[in-house]
Short mmCIF file of N, CA and C in Angstrom, two decimals:
data_model
loop_
_atom_site.label_atom_id
_atom_site.label_comp_id
_atom_site.label_asym_id
_atom_site.label_seq_id
_atom_site.Cartn_x
_atom_site.Cartn_y
_atom_site.Cartn_z
N MET A 1 108.77 -15.02 198.78
CA MET A 1 107.87 -15.82 199.80
C MET A 1 106.78 -16.18 199.23
N LEU A 2 106.42 -17.57 199.41
CA LEU A 2 105.05 -18.09 198.94
C LEU A 2 103.98 -17.52 199.73
N ILE A 3 102.72 -17.42 199.05
CA ILE A 3 101.60 -16.93 199.76
C ILE A 3 101.19 -18.10 200.76
N ARG A 4 101.41 -19.25 200.52
CA ARG A 4 101.25 -20.37 201.57
C ARG A 4 101.92 -20.04 202.82
N ASN A 5 103.23 -19.59 202.74
CA ASN A 5 104.00 -19.30 204.05
C ASN A 5 103.48 -18.20 204.58
N ILE A 6 102.87 -17.31 204.02
CA ILE A 6 102.40 -16.01 204.61
C ILE A 6 101.16 -16.30 205.35
N ILE A 7 100.36 -17.19 204.61
CA ILE A 7 99.03 -17.57 205.43
C ILE A 7 99.34 -18.45 206.57
N GLU A 8 100.47 -19.28 206.55
CA GLU A 8 100.69 -20.11 207.81
C GLU A 8 101.04 -19.26 209.02
N ILE A 9 102.02 -18.29 208.54
CA ILE A 9 102.35 -17.47 209.57
C ILE A 9 101.47 -16.58 210.27
N ALA A 10 100.44 -15.95 209.40
CA ALA A 10 99.22 -15.26 209.91
C ALA A 10 98.38 -16.07 210.82
N LEU A 11 98.13 -17.27 210.50
CA LEU A 11 97.28 -18.18 211.21
C LEU A 11 97.87 -18.56 212.66
N ILE A 12 99.10 -18.76 212.68
CA ILE A 12 100.07 -18.99 213.99
C ILE A 12 99.78 -17.74 214.71
N ILE A 13 100.09 -16.49 214.14
CA ILE A 13 99.89 -15.25 214.95
C ILE A 13 98.51 -15.25 215.56
N ILE A 14 97.53 -15.33 214.83
CA ILE A 14 96.12 -15.39 215.08
C ILE A 14 95.92 -16.31 216.32
N LEU A 15 96.27 -17.59 216.08
CA LEU A 15 95.92 -18.46 217.14
C LEU A 15 96.69 -18.22 218.40
N PHE A 16 97.91 -17.58 218.31
CA PHE A 16 98.69 -17.21 219.51
C PHE A 16 97.78 -16.04 220.26
N ILE A 17 97.41 -15.23 219.47
CA ILE A 17 96.53 -14.04 220.03
C ILE A 17 95.27 -14.37 220.82
N VAL A 18 94.63 -15.31 220.04
CA VAL A 18 93.39 -15.96 220.61
C VAL A 18 93.64 -16.73 221.78
N GLY A 19 94.69 -17.36 221.93
CA GLY A 19 95.21 -18.22 223.14
C GLY A 19 95.46 -17.24 224.31
N ILE A 20 96.04 -16.08 224.07
CA ILE A 20 96.40 -15.20 225.06
C ILE A 20 95.11 -14.56 225.73
N VAL A 21 94.04 -14.13 224.72
CA VAL A 21 92.97 -13.60 225.23
C VAL A 21 92.09 -14.51 225.96
N LEU A 22 92.07 -15.85 225.53
CA LEU A 22 91.25 -16.67 226.28
C LEU A 22 91.91 -17.03 227.55
N TYR A 23 93.10 -17.01 227.82
CA TYR A 23 93.88 -17.37 228.95
C TYR A 23 93.45 -16.12 229.97
N PHE A 24 93.62 -14.91 229.62
CA PHE A 24 93.35 -13.84 230.58
C PHE A 24 91.82 -13.84 230.91
N TYR A 25 90.94 -14.21 229.86
CA TYR A 25 89.60 -14.08 230.07
C TYR A 25 89.17 -15.33 231.16
N LEU A 26 89.65 -16.42 230.97
CA LEU A 26 89.38 -17.45 231.97
C LEU A 26 90.06 -17.17 233.23
N LYS A 27 91.28 -16.64 233.35
CA LYS A 27 91.78 -16.40 234.64
C LYS A 27 91.00 -15.46 235.37
N ARG A 28 90.50 -14.57 234.78
CA ARG A 28 89.66 -13.65 235.51
C ARG A 28 88.52 -14.15 235.77
N ARG A 29 87.79 -15.10 235.16
CA ARG A 29 86.51 -15.71 235.59
C ARG A 29 86.88 -16.63 236.87
N ILE A 30 88.17 -17.35 236.85
CA ILE A 30 88.42 -18.14 238.00
C ILE A 30 88.70 -17.28 239.18
N ASP A 31 89.20 -16.10 238.92
CA ASP A 31 89.69 -15.27 240.05
C ASP A 31 88.33 -14.85 240.67
N ASP A 32 87.25 -14.45 239.88
CA ASP A 32 86.01 -13.99 240.43
C ASP A 32 85.39 -15.03 241.12
N ALA A 33 85.43 -16.27 240.71
CA ALA A 33 84.85 -17.25 241.28
C ALA A 33 85.47 -17.71 242.77
N GLU A 34 86.87 -17.53 242.81
CA GLU A 34 87.53 -17.82 244.14
C GLU A 34 87.40 -16.72 245.06
N SER A 35 87.08 -15.48 244.54
CA SER A 35 86.75 -14.52 245.47
C SER A 35 85.58 -14.58 246.06
N ASP A 36 84.43 -15.36 245.45
CA ASP A 36 83.12 -15.49 245.98
C ASP A 36 82.96 -16.72 247.05
N LEU A 37 84.12 -17.56 246.91
CA LEU A 37 84.19 -18.74 247.85
C LEU A 37 84.47 -18.07 249.32
N VAL A 38 83.76 -18.72 250.29
CA VAL A 38 83.84 -18.42 251.76
C VAL A 38 84.82 -19.51 252.26
N ILE A 39 85.91 -18.89 253.05
CA ILE A 39 86.78 -19.83 253.50
C ILE A 39 86.57 -19.88 255.16
N ARG A 40 86.36 -21.01 255.54
CA ARG A 40 85.83 -21.21 256.89
C ARG A 40 86.88 -22.06 257.70
N LYS A 41 87.09 -21.91 259.03
CA LYS A 41 87.90 -22.58 259.63
C LYS A 41 87.40 -24.02 260.10
N LYS A 42 88.27 -24.80 260.39
CA LYS A 42 87.84 -26.34 260.70
C LYS A 42 86.94 -26.26 261.89
N LYS A 43 87.28 -25.48 262.98
CA LYS A 43 86.53 -25.30 264.10
C LYS A 43 85.22 -25.10 263.78
N GLU A 44 85.03 -24.02 263.06
CA GLU A 44 83.61 -23.59 262.68
C GLU A 44 82.69 -24.70 262.09
N ILE A 45 83.47 -25.35 261.24
CA ILE A 45 82.81 -26.55 260.55
C ILE A 45 82.22 -27.57 261.53
N LYS A 46 83.07 -27.91 262.39
CA LYS A 46 82.88 -28.91 263.41
C LYS A 46 81.74 -28.41 264.31
N GLU A 47 81.78 -27.23 264.58
CA GLU A 47 80.59 -26.56 265.49
C GLU A 47 79.31 -26.80 264.82
N ASP A 48 79.24 -26.39 263.57
CA ASP A 48 77.98 -26.52 262.63
C ASP A 48 77.50 -28.01 262.64
N ILE A 49 78.29 -28.96 262.67
CA ILE A 49 77.93 -30.22 262.42
C ILE A 49 77.33 -30.70 263.85
N GLU A 50 78.04 -30.26 264.98
CA GLU A 50 77.57 -30.77 266.26
C GLU A 50 76.13 -30.13 266.59
N ASP A 51 75.98 -28.94 266.13
CA ASP A 51 74.61 -28.25 266.42
C ASP A 51 73.41 -29.02 265.79
#
């Protein structure tokens, strides 16, 4: 096997691992942001506008 082929395979594996790590990191950040959001009912929002 040529050294070029080994380097290509190693790069593909490294990029794959980096992609998985980024996915889980960003997923956790998005979940944290969603848990901070306050969900309000439509009725409550209308009452606030009328006040």
